[in-house]
Amino acid sequence: MSAGIASAETITIATVNNGDMIRMQGLTSAFNEAHPDITVEWVTLEENVLRQNVTTDISTGGGAYDVMTIGTYEVPIWGNNGWLVSLNDGMADDWDAADLLPAISGGLTVDGELYAAPFYGESSMVMYRMDLMEKAGLEMPDAPTWTFIREAAAAMTDRDNEINGICARGKAGWGENMAFLTAMSNSFGARWFDADWKAQFDSEAWANTLNFYLGMMNESGPNGAANNGFNENLTLFQQGKCGMWIDATVAASFVTGADSTVADKVGFALAPDNGLGPRGNWLWAWSLAIPTSSEKQDAAKAFVSWATSKAYTELVAGNEGWANVPPGTRTSLYENEEYLAAAPFAAMTLQSINSADPINPTVDPVPYTGVQFVAIPEFAGIANQVGQQFSSALAGQQTAEQALAAAQELTVEEMEAAGY
């Protein structure tokens, strides 16, 4: 039996319907073999729904879940609130916390306490069709500018053959279109708030960001882009319908995998910049955390130890190949010659993760941390509303100016109500 577990227990795990998480569920039998005293029940949800459900459960002490899949935004806030169990002790002996990438573990730590174990870490980068880039007579730089990306997108677009030069998130949500646009805005010199917590959507930098995004997407993006998030754009790219896709580095194994019709034609580059310092890339980890409301914390730690271990990585490699292991969490992975040989995107992924700076994410000073989010409890609610405005503009239902004016008004109102 697992250490500290007196009798058979069932733990409930809430997770997101991303490919790596679906793969983890498929390997649950390996966990069961090592821990026959623990039964695992899965609750798998779409990203926006998952966030809503786990936030409601943990903030009310509901206790519906023993393990939650949460992100770099929630961990420091919830850990500070005393809602999460510290993972500084009670993990498996060979779990090796010292092996975690500092850029990733740092975002999951509060006052020296690690409150979540990273399942996979990511930044964002450009994934592009090398054949279409060559056909357009262009060559992708390792570190492209936004101007190059827009020009290349227009050159690669072929509406008659259903090829869109650029695919990017348009679906409303603080972790969907606002993750993309907030990271993008950093490279345009924009910020959510100035040093006095005054909203900045009425700034020239935000106008430049949104107008550029809408112009590029209208010229070269897919129809119905306002409905497309990570999974929708992944499908389009795998089907050969995107010249470029700027999104999570974790997608690299999927666009070069068995389900991709263009697997042998994909190249990688850093997220674009404008020469101002920050690139338009984010920093994130989908992590496994244990709420203090769980009554089965030892069993939960046994599962979290297993799912985020080096041994799990080797299990995935044995079943699916090294290119498909969860990336971006451990130093040892990027020293593994088998992985580096199998994953042509490994070096660009690590460079992207290390280039993101959550402490100084913007050109001008800000009072917050976070690259594609603002690490305050109010952000998720505000950014969901702002995301609706920007998605509406992408759908042609209002202008960029109207969307920014609405974003400014609602952000000011919400922040004043919150006492900033």
Short mmCIF file of C-alpha atoms in Angstrom, two decimals:
data_model
loop_
_atom_site.label_atom_id
_atom_site.label_comp_id
_atom_site.label_asym_id
_atom_site.label_seq_id
_atom_site.Cartn_x
_atom_site.Cartn_y
_atom_site.Cartn_z
CA MET A 1 0.00 0.00 0.00
CA SER A 2 1.02 3.64 -0.47
CA ALA A 3 2.72 5.23 2.50
CA GLY A 4 0.26 6.89 4.84
CA ILE A 5 -2.83 5.32 3.24
CA ALA A 6 -4.65 3.05 5.66
CA SER A 7 -7.27 1.55 3.34
CA ALA A 8 -8.54 1.64 -0.22
CA GLU A 9 -9.48 5.13 -1.37
CA THR A 10 -10.99 6.79 -4.42
CA ILE A 11 -9.59 10.15 -5.52
CA THR A 12 -11.29 12.49 -7.98
CA ILE A 13 -9.12 14.40 -10.44
CA ALA A 14 -10.33 17.43 -12.40
CA THR A 15 -8.39 18.06 -15.59
CA VAL A 16 -8.47 19.86 -18.93
CA ASN A 17 -9.23 18.16 -22.24
CA ASN A 18 -5.77 18.81 -23.71
CA GLY A 19 -3.89 16.05 -25.48
CA ASP A 20 -1.28 15.50 -22.77
CA MET A 21 -3.97 15.16 -20.10
CA ILE A 22 -5.99 12.71 -22.21
CA ARG A 23 -2.79 10.67 -22.61
CA MET A 24 -2.27 10.70 -18.82
CA GLN A 25 -5.74 9.23 -18.31
CA GLY A 26 -4.95 6.48 -20.78
CA LEU A 27 -1.93 5.50 -18.68
CA THR A 28 -3.83 5.35 -15.37
CA SER A 29 -3.47 1.56 -15.28
CA ALA A 30 0.27 2.01 -14.68
CA PHE A 31 -0.54 4.08 -11.59
CA ASN A 32 -3.04 1.44 -10.44
CA GLU A 33 -0.41 -1.27 -10.70
CA ALA A 34 1.90 0.68 -8.40
CA HIS A 35 -0.94 1.80 -6.09
CA PRO A 36 -3.66 -0.90 -6.07
CA ASP A 37 -5.16 0.74 -2.96
CA ILE A 38 -6.07 3.94 -4.86
CA THR A 39 -8.87 4.22 -7.43
CA VAL A 40 -8.86 7.21 -9.74
CA GLU A 41 -11.98 8.94 -11.06
CA TRP A 42 -11.59 11.57 -13.80
CA VAL A 43 -13.56 14.73 -14.49
CA THR A 44 -12.37 16.05 -17.87
CA LEU A 45 -13.56 19.49 -18.95
CA GLU A 46 -13.01 22.15 -21.61
CA GLU A 47 -10.53 24.80 -20.44
CA ASN A 48 -12.95 27.63 -19.61
CA VAL A 49 -15.37 25.23 -17.87
CA LEU A 50 -12.58 23.60 -15.86
CA ARG A 51 -11.42 26.98 -14.57
CA GLN A 52 -14.92 27.94 -13.52
CA ASN A 53 -15.61 24.62 -11.77
CA VAL A 54 -12.39 24.34 -9.80
CA THR A 55 -12.47 28.02 -8.82
CA THR A 56 -15.98 27.66 -7.45
CA ASP A 57 -15.13 24.44 -5.63
CA ILE A 58 -11.94 25.65 -3.97
CA SER A 59 -13.23 29.09 -3.01
CA THR A 60 -16.24 27.53 -1.27
CA GLY A 61 -14.29 24.61 0.24
CA GLY A 62 -16.56 22.25 -1.67
CA GLY A 63 -14.17 19.30 -1.60
CA ALA A 64 -15.40 17.81 -4.89
CA TYR A 65 -11.85 17.20 -6.14
CA ASP A 66 -8.74 15.70 -4.56
CA VAL A 67 -6.44 16.80 -7.39
CA MET A 68 -7.02 19.86 -9.57
CA THR A 69 -5.37 20.82 -12.83
CA ILE A 70 -4.67 24.52 -12.44
CA GLY A 71 -2.29 27.04 -13.93
CA THR A 72 0.45 29.46 -13.05
CA TYR A 73 -2.15 32.21 -12.52
CA GLU A 74 -4.11 30.44 -9.79
CA VAL A 75 -1.29 28.77 -7.84
CA PRO A 76 0.29 31.81 -6.09
CA ILE A 77 -3.10 33.38 -5.33
CA TRP A 78 -4.67 30.20 -3.99
CA GLY A 79 -1.50 29.17 -2.16
CA ASN A 80 -1.41 32.56 -0.47
CA ASN A 81 -5.06 32.09 0.54
CA GLY A 82 -4.23 28.80 2.25
CA TRP A 83 -6.37 26.83 -0.21
CA LEU A 84 -3.61 24.48 -1.47
CA VAL A 85 -1.54 21.78 0.21
CA SER A 86 2.23 22.39 0.20
CA LEU A 87 4.21 19.83 -1.77
CA ASN A 88 7.47 20.52 0.06
CA ASP A 89 7.06 17.18 1.80
CA GLY A 90 5.10 13.96 1.39
CA MET A 91 6.02 13.49 -2.26
CA ALA A 92 7.67 10.27 -3.48
CA ASP A 93 11.32 9.87 -2.50
CA ASP A 94 12.53 9.96 -6.11
CA TRP A 95 10.35 12.86 -7.21
CA ASP A 96 13.32 15.29 -7.30
CA ALA A 97 12.02 18.83 -6.83
CA ALA A 98 15.53 20.19 -7.52
CA ASP A 99 15.23 18.99 -11.13
CA LEU A 100 12.29 21.32 -11.91
CA LEU A 101 13.09 24.20 -14.28
CA PRO A 102 13.48 27.33 -12.09
CA ALA A 103 11.40 29.45 -14.50
CA ILE A 104 8.47 27.06 -14.03
CA SER A 105 8.76 26.13 -10.33
CA GLY A 106 9.26 29.77 -9.39
CA GLY A 107 5.75 30.60 -10.57
CA LEU A 108 4.31 27.78 -8.44
CA THR A 109 6.07 28.76 -5.22
CA VAL A 110 4.94 31.15 -2.46
CA ASP A 111 7.27 32.00 0.43
CA GLY A 112 9.37 28.93 -0.29
CA GLU A 113 6.40 26.53 -0.44
CA LEU A 114 5.74 24.67 -3.69
CA TYR A 115 1.95 24.53 -4.06
CA ALA A 116 1.62 22.63 -7.35
CA ALA A 117 3.62 20.12 -9.38
CA PRO A 118 4.04 21.08 -13.05
CA PHE A 119 2.65 18.46 -15.43
CA TYR A 120 3.87 20.36 -18.45
CA GLY A 121 5.36 23.80 -18.87
CA GLU A 122 5.06 26.03 -21.87
CA SER A 123 5.75 29.33 -23.47
CA SER A 124 4.45 30.24 -26.92
CA MET A 125 6.18 30.29 -30.29
CA VAL A 126 5.59 30.35 -34.02
CA MET A 127 4.86 27.02 -35.68
CA TYR A 128 4.97 27.36 -39.46
CA ARG A 129 4.79 25.43 -42.72
CA MET A 130 8.29 25.40 -44.17
CA ASP A 131 6.95 24.41 -47.60
CA LEU A 132 4.49 27.30 -47.76
CA MET A 133 7.09 29.76 -46.50
CA GLU A 134 9.46 28.63 -49.26
CA LYS A 135 6.66 28.81 -51.85
CA ALA A 136 6.05 32.43 -50.76
CA GLY A 137 9.74 33.16 -51.38
CA LEU A 138 10.40 33.93 -47.73
CA GLU A 139 12.64 32.60 -44.97
CA MET A 140 11.52 32.52 -41.35
CA PRO A 141 14.01 34.17 -38.98
CA ASP A 142 14.64 32.45 -35.64
CA ALA A 143 13.41 35.68 -33.99
CA PRO A 144 10.80 37.26 -36.30
CA THR A 145 9.11 40.65 -35.97
CA TRP A 146 5.36 41.14 -36.02
CA THR A 147 5.75 43.04 -39.32
CA PHE A 148 7.40 40.00 -40.92
CA ILE A 149 4.71 37.67 -39.54
CA ARG A 150 1.90 39.77 -40.99
CA GLU A 151 3.59 40.09 -44.39
CA ALA A 152 4.36 36.36 -44.45
CA ALA A 153 0.78 35.51 -43.45
CA ALA A 154 -0.58 37.53 -46.36
CA ALA A 155 1.88 35.91 -48.78
CA MET A 156 1.02 32.39 -47.60
CA THR A 157 -2.76 32.80 -47.66
CA ASP A 158 -4.49 30.82 -50.40
CA ARG A 159 -8.25 31.06 -49.92
CA ASP A 160 -9.02 28.86 -52.93
CA ASN A 161 -7.18 25.97 -51.25
CA GLU A 162 -8.41 26.76 -47.72
CA ILE A 163 -4.97 27.81 -46.50
CA ASN A 164 -4.97 30.62 -43.96
CA GLY A 165 -1.67 32.43 -43.55
CA ILE A 166 -2.12 32.81 -39.81
CA CYS A 167 -4.07 31.02 -37.10
CA ALA A 168 -4.34 32.58 -33.63
CA ARG A 169 -6.73 32.49 -30.72
CA GLY A 170 -9.98 34.42 -31.06
CA LYS A 171 -12.26 32.56 -28.63
CA ALA A 172 -13.17 34.74 -25.64
CA GLY A 173 -11.61 33.84 -22.30
CA TRP A 174 -8.87 35.08 -19.99
CA GLY A 175 -6.86 31.95 -20.84
CA GLU A 176 -7.86 31.91 -24.51
CA ASN A 177 -7.78 35.10 -26.62
CA MET A 178 -6.60 37.25 -23.71
CA ALA A 179 -3.55 35.03 -23.10
CA PHE A 180 -2.53 35.59 -26.72
CA LEU A 181 -3.40 39.29 -26.82
CA THR A 182 -1.91 40.19 -23.44
CA ALA A 183 1.39 38.53 -24.36
CA MET A 184 1.23 40.21 -27.77
CA SER A 185 0.49 43.60 -26.21
CA ASN A 186 3.66 43.42 -24.10
CA SER A 187 5.70 43.46 -27.30
CA PHE A 188 3.76 46.52 -28.53
CA GLY A 189 4.61 48.48 -25.37
CA ALA A 190 1.13 48.05 -23.85
CA ARG A 191 0.20 47.07 -20.30
CA TRP A 192 -2.99 46.37 -18.39
CA PHE A 193 -2.33 48.92 -15.66
CA ASP A 194 0.15 51.69 -14.97
CA ALA A 195 2.10 51.93 -11.72
CA ASP A 196 -0.97 53.40 -9.97
CA TRP A 197 -3.30 50.56 -11.10
CA LYS A 198 -5.00 52.80 -13.69
CA ALA A 199 -6.41 50.82 -16.64
CA GLN A 200 -4.55 51.40 -19.93
CA PHE A 201 -6.92 50.25 -22.66
CA ASP A 202 -7.27 53.88 -23.78
CA SER A 203 -3.53 53.97 -24.63
CA GLU A 204 -2.01 54.21 -28.10
CA ALA A 205 -0.09 50.98 -27.45
CA TRP A 206 -3.29 48.98 -26.91
CA ALA A 207 -4.88 50.56 -29.99
CA ASN A 208 -1.81 49.52 -32.00
CA THR A 209 -1.99 45.98 -30.60
CA LEU A 210 -5.67 45.36 -31.29
CA ASN A 211 -5.74 47.06 -34.70
CA PHE A 212 -2.70 45.06 -35.82
CA TYR A 213 -4.23 41.79 -34.58
CA LEU A 214 -7.62 42.44 -36.21
CA GLY A 215 -6.03 43.57 -39.47
CA MET A 216 -3.77 40.52 -39.66
CA MET A 217 -6.59 38.10 -38.80
CA ASN A 218 -9.02 39.69 -41.25
CA GLU A 219 -6.42 39.58 -44.04
CA SER A 220 -5.04 36.11 -43.44
CA GLY A 221 -6.95 34.30 -40.68
CA PRO A 222 -9.59 31.57 -40.93
CA ASN A 223 -13.32 32.16 -41.20
CA GLY A 224 -15.00 32.12 -37.80
CA ALA A 225 -11.71 32.88 -36.02
CA ALA A 226 -13.64 34.45 -33.12
CA ASN A 227 -14.71 30.91 -32.15
CA ASN A 228 -11.23 29.38 -32.29
CA GLY A 229 -9.17 28.56 -29.22
CA PHE A 230 -6.21 26.23 -28.77
CA ASN A 231 -7.96 23.00 -29.79
CA GLU A 232 -9.73 24.47 -32.82
CA ASN A 233 -6.52 26.00 -34.20
CA LEU A 234 -4.62 22.78 -33.53
CA THR A 235 -7.11 20.89 -35.70
CA LEU A 236 -6.81 23.47 -38.48
CA PHE A 237 -3.02 23.29 -38.44
CA GLN A 238 -2.97 19.49 -38.39
CA GLN A 239 -5.31 19.51 -41.40
CA GLY A 240 -2.92 21.72 -43.35
CA LYS A 241 -5.10 24.83 -43.20
CA CYS A 242 -2.66 27.19 -41.42
CA GLY A 243 0.54 28.66 -42.80
CA MET A 244 1.54 29.78 -39.31
CA TRP A 245 0.15 29.25 -35.85
CA ILE A 246 1.35 31.25 -32.84
CA ASP A 247 0.47 29.33 -29.71
CA ALA A 248 1.68 27.14 -26.87
CA THR A 249 5.03 25.39 -27.29
CA VAL A 250 3.34 22.22 -26.00
CA ALA A 251 1.52 21.98 -29.34
CA ALA A 252 4.78 21.18 -31.13
CA SER A 253 4.51 17.45 -30.50
CA PHE A 254 0.95 17.42 -31.84
CA VAL A 255 1.67 19.31 -35.08
CA THR A 256 4.61 16.97 -35.76
CA GLY A 257 2.79 13.83 -34.57
CA ALA A 258 0.81 11.03 -36.14
CA ASP A 259 -2.44 13.03 -36.32
CA SER A 260 -0.86 15.82 -38.37
CA THR A 261 -1.07 15.76 -42.15
CA VAL A 262 1.87 18.21 -42.31
CA ALA A 263 4.10 16.61 -39.65
CA ASP A 264 7.25 16.63 -41.78
CA LYS A 265 6.81 20.22 -42.97
CA VAL A 266 6.78 22.15 -39.65
CA GLY A 267 9.39 24.65 -38.51
CA PHE A 268 9.63 26.65 -35.29
CA ALA A 269 10.59 30.21 -34.35
CA LEU A 270 10.42 32.47 -31.32
CA ALA A 271 7.24 34.48 -30.77
CA PRO A 272 7.40 37.83 -32.60
CA ASP A 273 8.58 41.17 -31.21
CA ASN A 274 8.64 44.83 -32.20
CA GLY A 275 12.19 45.65 -31.14
CA LEU A 276 11.04 47.09 -27.80
CA GLY A 277 12.43 44.31 -25.59
CA PRO A 278 9.61 41.89 -24.71
CA ARG A 279 8.62 39.20 -27.18
CA GLY A 280 4.97 38.24 -27.62
CA ASN A 281 5.34 34.95 -25.73
CA TRP A 282 3.80 33.81 -22.49
CA LEU A 283 4.82 31.55 -19.61
CA TRP A 284 2.54 28.88 -18.24
CA ALA A 285 2.41 25.51 -16.57
CA TRP A 286 -0.57 23.21 -16.31
CA SER A 287 0.03 21.79 -12.87
CA LEU A 288 -1.49 19.32 -10.44
CA ALA A 289 -2.45 20.75 -7.06
CA ILE A 290 -4.21 19.37 -4.00
CA PRO A 291 -6.89 21.52 -2.34
CA THR A 292 -6.81 21.69 1.44
CA SER A 293 -10.49 20.63 1.31
CA SER A 294 -9.41 17.14 0.16
CA GLU A 295 -9.73 14.47 2.83
CA LYS A 296 -7.42 12.14 0.89
CA GLN A 297 -4.25 14.19 0.70
CA ASP A 298 -1.79 11.29 1.02
CA ALA A 299 -3.43 9.40 -1.84
CA ALA A 300 -3.55 12.63 -3.85
CA LYS A 301 0.18 13.20 -3.29
CA ALA A 302 0.87 9.66 -4.45
CA PHE A 303 -0.90 10.39 -7.73
CA VAL A 304 0.69 13.82 -8.21
CA SER A 305 4.15 12.32 -7.52
CA TRP A 306 3.54 9.65 -10.16
CA ALA A 307 2.08 11.90 -12.87
CA THR A 308 4.81 14.56 -12.64
CA SER A 309 7.80 12.24 -12.16
CA LYS A 310 10.76 11.40 -14.38
CA ALA A 311 9.46 7.82 -14.41
CA TYR A 312 6.16 9.02 -15.95
CA THR A 313 8.13 10.78 -18.66
CA GLU A 314 9.90 7.52 -19.44
CA LEU A 315 6.55 5.69 -19.44
CA VAL A 316 5.18 8.07 -22.08
CA ALA A 317 8.40 7.78 -24.09
CA GLY A 318 8.10 3.99 -24.07
CA ASN A 319 4.49 4.09 -25.21
CA GLU A 320 4.38 7.12 -27.51
CA GLY A 321 7.99 8.04 -28.30
CA TRP A 322 10.21 10.71 -26.75
CA ALA A 323 8.76 13.52 -28.88
CA ASN A 324 5.41 13.11 -27.08
CA VAL A 325 6.51 13.37 -23.45
CA PRO A 326 5.17 16.31 -21.38
CA PRO A 327 7.64 19.14 -22.02
CA GLY A 328 8.91 22.17 -20.18
CA THR A 329 9.15 21.07 -16.56
CA ARG A 330 12.47 19.35 -15.85
CA THR A 331 16.08 20.29 -16.50
CA SER A 332 16.99 16.64 -17.03
CA LEU A 333 14.67 16.36 -20.05
CA TYR A 334 16.66 19.02 -21.92
CA GLU A 335 19.87 17.14 -21.15
CA ASN A 336 18.43 13.86 -22.48
CA GLU A 337 20.03 13.04 -25.85
CA GLU A 338 17.16 10.74 -26.86
CA TYR A 339 14.65 13.54 -26.32
CA LEU A 340 16.75 16.17 -28.10
CA ALA A 341 17.15 13.85 -31.08
CA ALA A 342 13.43 13.02 -31.25
CA ALA A 343 12.04 16.53 -30.62
CA PRO A 344 13.15 19.12 -33.23
CA PHE A 345 11.31 21.74 -31.21
CA ALA A 346 13.07 21.10 -27.88
CA ALA A 347 15.67 23.86 -28.07
CA MET A 348 13.14 26.49 -29.23
CA THR A 349 10.76 25.47 -26.44
CA LEU A 350 13.41 25.88 -23.76
CA GLN A 351 14.60 29.18 -25.22
CA SER A 352 11.02 30.47 -25.28
CA ILE A 353 10.38 29.45 -21.66
CA ASN A 354 13.60 31.05 -20.47
CA SER A 355 12.99 34.27 -22.41
CA ALA A 356 9.67 35.04 -20.70
CA ASP A 357 9.97 37.36 -17.68
CA PRO A 358 6.92 37.34 -15.37
CA ILE A 359 8.61 39.79 -12.98
CA ASN A 360 9.23 42.44 -15.67
CA PRO A 361 6.80 41.54 -18.46
CA THR A 362 6.29 44.97 -20.04
CA VAL A 363 8.26 47.86 -21.57
CA ASP A 364 7.07 50.37 -18.96
CA PRO A 365 6.94 49.51 -15.22
CA VAL A 366 3.87 47.76 -13.84
CA PRO A 367 2.72 46.93 -10.27
CA TYR A 368 1.91 43.32 -11.15
CA THR A 369 3.63 40.09 -12.15
CA GLY A 370 2.56 37.72 -14.92
CA VAL A 371 3.26 37.67 -18.64
CA GLN A 372 -0.12 36.81 -20.21
CA PHE A 373 -2.11 37.54 -17.04
CA VAL A 374 -2.12 39.93 -14.10
CA ALA A 375 -1.56 38.01 -10.87
CA ILE A 376 -4.49 39.45 -8.90
CA PRO A 377 -7.73 37.62 -8.01
CA GLU A 378 -9.88 40.06 -9.98
CA PHE A 379 -8.06 39.47 -13.25
CA ALA A 380 -9.88 36.34 -14.41
CA GLY A 381 -13.32 37.94 -14.20
CA ILE A 382 -12.23 41.21 -15.80
CA ALA A 383 -10.25 39.52 -18.57
CA ASN A 384 -13.16 37.25 -19.46
CA GLN A 385 -15.25 40.37 -20.06
CA VAL A 386 -12.49 42.12 -22.00
CA GLY A 387 -12.03 38.94 -24.02
CA GLN A 388 -15.70 39.07 -25.02
CA GLN A 389 -15.22 42.62 -26.33
CA PHE A 390 -12.13 41.72 -28.38
CA SER A 391 -13.70 38.53 -29.72
CA SER A 392 -16.73 40.57 -30.75
CA ALA A 393 -14.46 42.96 -32.65
CA LEU A 394 -12.82 40.02 -34.43
CA ALA A 395 -16.28 38.78 -35.42
CA GLY A 396 -16.97 42.20 -36.97
CA GLN A 397 -19.67 43.10 -34.45
CA GLN A 398 -17.89 46.26 -33.30
CA THR A 399 -14.77 48.29 -34.10
CA ALA A 400 -11.45 48.10 -32.30
CA GLU A 401 -12.12 51.55 -30.87
CA GLN A 402 -15.49 50.47 -29.47
CA ALA A 403 -14.01 47.29 -27.99
CA LEU A 404 -11.16 49.19 -26.32
CA ALA A 405 -13.53 51.84 -24.94
CA ALA A 406 -15.74 49.11 -23.45
CA ALA A 407 -12.68 47.30 -22.06
CA GLN A 408 -11.44 50.51 -20.43
CA GLU A 409 -14.82 51.31 -18.89
CA LEU A 410 -15.47 47.86 -17.44
CA THR A 411 -11.90 47.49 -16.13
CA VAL A 412 -12.03 50.87 -14.37
CA GLU A 413 -15.40 49.97 -12.86
CA GLU A 414 -14.31 46.53 -11.64
CA MET A 415 -11.00 47.75 -10.22
CA GLU A 416 -12.65 50.64 -8.36
CA ALA A 417 -15.21 48.21 -6.92
CA ALA A 418 -12.33 45.99 -5.79
CA GLY A 419 -10.69 48.90 -4.00
CA TYR A 420 -7.66 49.55 -6.20
#
